Amino acid sequence: MTRIAIFASGGGSNAEAIINHFKDVDSITVSLIVTNKSDAGIIKRANNHGIPFLVITKSELKNQDFLLTKLKGDKIDFIVLAGFLLLIPSYLVEAYPQKIVNIHPALLPAYGGKGMYGMNVHRAVKENEEEMSGMTIHYVNQAYDEGKHIFQASIKIDATDTAEEIAGKVLKLEHKYYSKVIDYLLKS
Ligand code: GAR
């Protein structure tokens, strides 16, 4: 059994799509949710699905003894970032080589880097009057949004779309593809 931990800081709609996808897959399971926000929507979703969750502080994330012991103790094989907004520390990247993936709500390398997350991305895309946006799934390395790309998909932006409407279109793509890409990676 391959055991996934999902790290999320927000509402957790991507996390939920992934949890639902792997409910129907015998060899892969989402076995832990990690969040840095004690009031994040993801906690309610974890509870609804009966999946254990761990709330960590910024310093616990940086604490190798604490977090690696927990992840290894839970036999976590693969880490999925789904709206997790803290930088992943080097020790974790080294402990899980090519086994941490992230989703970003834009066509990287455009609109990536520190401070470029969630609605900040979509507002910048709107301000620049882009005609396309999309999402990127990539491996995680020591820098924000710079790991090797795995998969991208795009959407067309209408001139009348608001930043919120762009966000909605991109989120739909994310829900459609993230779990499929993870499934593919874990089975190949
Ligand atoms: C998603 O759109 C994801 O791409 C983005 O946060 C949202 C989380 O939504 N991630 C980033 O911006 C990371 N740089 P969710 O909590 O509903 O899954």
Short mmCIF file of C-alpha atoms and ligand atoms in Angstrom, two decimals:
data_model
loop_
_atom_site.label_atom_id
_atom_site.label_comp_id
_atom_site.label_asym_id
_atom_site.label_seq_id
_atom_site.Cartn_x
_atom_site.Cartn_y
_atom_site.Cartn_z
CA MET A 1 0.00 0.00 0.00
CA THR A 2 1.34 3.42 -0.96
CA ARG A 3 0.58 5.97 1.72
CA ILE A 4 0.11 9.65 0.83
CA ALA A 5 0.26 12.66 3.15
CA ILE A 6 -1.46 15.80 1.86
CA PHE A 7 -0.16 19.15 3.12
CA ALA A 8 -2.74 21.96 2.83
CA SER A 9 -3.20 25.41 4.37
CA GLY A 10 -6.63 26.38 3.08
CA GLY A 11 -10.06 25.16 2.11
CA GLY A 12 -8.77 21.85 0.85
CA SER A 13 -10.94 21.33 -2.23
CA ASN A 14 -7.99 19.78 -4.09
CA ALA A 15 -7.22 17.57 -1.10
CA GLU A 16 -10.81 16.37 -1.08
CA ALA A 17 -10.77 15.58 -4.81
CA ILE A 18 -7.61 13.52 -4.23
CA ILE A 19 -9.08 11.73 -1.19
CA ASN A 20 -12.18 10.84 -3.20
CA HIS A 21 -10.15 9.61 -6.16
CA PHE A 22 -8.02 7.24 -4.06
CA LYS A 23 -11.01 5.79 -2.19
CA ASP A 24 -11.53 3.69 -5.33
CA VAL A 25 -7.87 2.66 -5.69
CA ASP A 26 -6.84 -0.40 -3.66
CA SER A 27 -3.07 0.13 -3.67
CA ILE A 28 -2.95 3.84 -2.72
CA THR A 29 -4.43 5.66 0.25
CA VAL A 30 -4.44 9.17 1.70
CA SER A 31 -3.45 8.41 5.28
CA LEU A 32 -2.51 11.79 6.77
CA ILE A 33 -3.39 15.47 6.39
CA VAL A 34 -0.85 18.03 7.56
CA THR A 35 -1.83 21.68 7.95
CA ASN A 36 -0.25 24.80 9.43
CA LYS A 37 -3.63 26.47 10.08
CA SER A 38 -5.72 25.26 13.00
CA ASP A 39 -8.86 26.81 11.45
CA ALA A 40 -8.28 25.58 7.88
CA GLY A 41 -11.26 24.13 6.02
CA ILE A 42 -9.18 21.06 5.27
CA ILE A 43 -9.55 19.91 8.91
CA LYS A 44 -13.32 19.55 8.57
CA ARG A 45 -12.83 17.62 5.35
CA ALA A 46 -10.25 15.34 7.01
CA ASN A 47 -12.68 14.68 9.86
CA ASN A 48 -15.53 13.95 7.43
CA HIS A 49 -13.37 11.31 5.74
CA GLY A 50 -11.99 9.91 9.00
CA ILE A 51 -8.42 10.78 8.00
CA PRO A 52 -6.02 11.74 10.82
CA PHE A 53 -4.65 15.27 10.67
CA LEU A 54 -1.68 17.02 12.18
CA VAL A 55 -1.55 20.77 12.84
CA ILE A 56 2.04 22.00 12.79
CA THR A 57 3.68 25.33 13.53
CA LYS A 58 6.25 26.93 11.26
CA SER A 59 9.02 25.82 13.60
CA GLU A 60 7.70 22.24 13.73
CA LEU A 61 7.85 22.19 9.92
CA LYS A 62 11.52 23.13 10.15
CA ASN A 63 12.17 20.56 12.89
CA GLN A 64 13.48 17.44 11.20
CA ASP A 65 13.35 15.28 14.34
CA PHE A 66 9.72 16.14 14.91
CA LEU A 67 8.23 15.98 11.41
CA LEU A 68 10.34 13.28 9.79
CA THR A 69 9.78 11.00 12.78
CA LYS A 70 6.04 11.51 12.41
CA LEU A 71 6.00 10.95 8.62
CA LYS A 72 8.28 7.92 8.74
CA GLY A 73 6.39 6.58 11.77
CA ASP A 74 3.19 6.79 9.70
CA LYS A 75 5.01 5.07 6.80
CA ILE A 76 4.31 7.99 4.44
CA ASP A 77 5.69 7.25 0.95
CA PHE A 78 4.61 10.34 -0.98
CA ILE A 79 3.75 13.95 -0.14
CA VAL A 80 1.21 16.05 -2.01
CA LEU A 81 1.08 19.81 -1.51
CA ALA A 82 -2.42 21.13 -2.18
CA GLY A 83 -2.54 24.82 -1.37
CA PHE A 84 0.23 24.52 1.24
CA LEU A 85 1.75 27.95 1.58
CA LEU A 86 4.94 27.42 3.59
CA LEU A 87 8.29 26.65 2.01
CA ILE A 88 9.21 22.95 2.25
CA PRO A 89 12.53 22.66 4.15
CA SER A 90 15.55 21.04 2.50
CA TYR A 91 15.66 18.03 4.85
CA LEU A 92 12.17 17.03 3.67
CA VAL A 93 13.07 17.41 -0.03
CA GLU A 94 16.13 15.23 0.60
CA ALA A 95 14.17 12.63 2.59
CA TYR A 96 11.54 12.36 -0.19
CA PRO A 97 13.45 12.75 -3.48
CA GLN A 98 11.03 13.18 -6.43
CA LYS A 99 8.31 12.19 -3.99
CA ILE A 100 6.87 15.62 -3.18
CA VAL A 101 4.59 17.29 -5.72
CA ASN A 102 2.87 20.67 -5.77
CA ILE A 103 0.09 22.26 -7.76
CA HIS A 104 0.33 25.90 -8.76
CA PRO A 105 -2.62 27.89 -10.18
CA ALA A 106 -0.79 29.35 -13.19
CA LEU A 107 1.31 28.33 -16.15
CA LEU A 108 4.75 28.34 -14.51
CA PRO A 109 7.31 29.81 -14.82
CA ALA A 110 4.86 32.72 -15.21
CA TYR A 111 3.23 33.96 -12.01
CA GLY A 112 5.32 31.84 -9.64
CA GLY A 113 7.62 32.50 -6.69
CA LYS A 114 7.27 33.90 -3.20
CA GLY A 115 3.98 35.72 -2.60
CA MET A 116 2.42 34.26 -5.75
CA TYR A 117 -0.32 32.04 -4.42
CA GLY A 118 -4.09 31.73 -4.59
CA MET A 119 -5.95 34.91 -5.55
CA ASN A 120 -2.68 36.92 -5.81
CA VAL A 121 -1.91 34.87 -8.90
CA HIS A 122 -5.33 35.32 -10.51
CA ARG A 123 -5.41 39.07 -9.79
CA ALA A 124 -1.99 39.48 -11.44
CA VAL A 125 -3.13 37.45 -14.45
CA LYS A 126 -6.23 39.66 -14.76
CA GLU A 127 -4.25 42.90 -14.37
CA ASN A 128 -1.92 41.83 -17.17
CA GLU A 129 -4.91 41.06 -19.42
CA GLU A 130 -3.65 37.56 -20.16
CA GLU A 131 -5.69 35.55 -22.64
CA MET A 132 -4.69 32.20 -21.12
CA SER A 133 -3.93 30.81 -17.70
CA GLY A 134 -3.90 27.34 -16.24
CA MET A 135 -2.19 25.14 -13.70
CA THR A 136 1.13 23.42 -13.26
CA ILE A 137 1.90 20.23 -11.36
CA HIS A 138 5.59 20.01 -10.50
CA TYR A 139 8.12 18.29 -8.26
CA VAL A 140 9.11 20.27 -5.19
CA ASN A 141 12.66 21.47 -4.65
CA GLN A 142 14.17 24.02 -2.26
CA ALA A 143 12.73 27.08 -4.04
CA TYR A 144 9.11 28.15 -4.45
CA ASP A 145 7.61 26.85 -7.73
CA GLU A 146 10.93 25.97 -9.38
CA GLY A 147 10.90 22.15 -9.39
CA LYS A 148 10.68 20.13 -12.60
CA HIS A 149 7.32 20.38 -14.35
CA ILE A 150 5.24 17.22 -14.61
CA PHE A 151 2.01 18.40 -16.20
CA GLN A 152 0.31 21.61 -17.32
CA ALA A 153 -3.18 22.37 -18.58
CA SER A 154 -4.59 25.68 -19.70
CA ILE A 155 -7.85 27.61 -19.87
CA LYS A 156 -8.93 30.46 -22.08
CA ILE A 157 -9.69 33.74 -20.33
CA ASP A 158 -12.51 35.91 -21.66
CA ALA A 159 -11.90 39.66 -21.47
CA THR A 160 -14.94 39.96 -19.18
CA ASP A 161 -13.74 37.29 -16.70
CA THR A 162 -13.07 38.60 -13.19
CA ALA A 163 -10.11 37.33 -11.17
CA GLU A 164 -12.60 35.18 -9.22
CA GLU A 165 -13.94 33.67 -12.44
CA ILE A 166 -10.40 32.90 -13.60
CA ALA A 167 -9.78 31.23 -10.22
CA GLY A 168 -12.92 29.13 -10.67
CA LYS A 169 -11.87 27.94 -14.12
CA VAL A 170 -8.37 27.05 -12.93
CA LEU A 171 -9.66 25.24 -9.83
CA LYS A 172 -11.90 23.10 -12.02
CA LEU A 173 -8.82 22.04 -14.01
CA GLU A 174 -6.93 21.29 -10.81
CA HIS A 175 -9.70 19.03 -9.53
CA LYS A 176 -9.84 17.25 -12.88
CA TYR A 177 -6.14 16.49 -13.24
CA TYR A 178 -4.24 16.52 -9.93
CA SER A 179 -5.39 13.12 -8.65
CA LYS A 180 -4.95 11.52 -12.10
CA VAL A 181 -1.37 12.78 -12.35
CA ILE A 182 -0.55 11.53 -8.83
CA ASP A 183 -2.13 8.18 -9.66
CA TYR A 184 -0.02 7.95 -12.83
CA LEU A 185 3.20 8.86 -10.99
CA LEU A 186 2.61 6.31 -8.24
CA LYS A 187 1.84 3.51 -10.66
CA SER A 188 4.70 4.11 -13.11
C1 GAR B 1 -5.26 26.01 -5.41
O1 GAR B 1 -5.73 26.79 -6.46
C2 GAR B 1 -3.76 25.80 -5.53
O2 GAR B 1 -3.31 25.74 -6.85
C3 GAR B 1 -3.23 27.03 -4.85
O3 GAR B 1 -4.07 27.22 -3.74
C4 GAR B 1 -5.38 26.75 -4.07
C5 GAR B 1 -5.83 25.84 -2.94
O4 GAR B 1 -7.20 25.56 -3.07
N1 GAR B 1 -1.86 26.87 -4.48
C6 GAR B 1 -0.98 27.86 -4.53
O5 GAR B 1 -1.26 29.00 -4.84
C7 GAR B 1 0.45 27.45 -4.14
N2 GAR B 1 1.39 28.40 -4.62
P1 GAR B 1 -7.85 24.39 -2.20
O6 GAR B 1 -7.43 24.62 -0.74
O7 GAR B 1 -9.32 24.57 -2.37
O8 GAR B 1 -7.35 23.09 -2.74
#
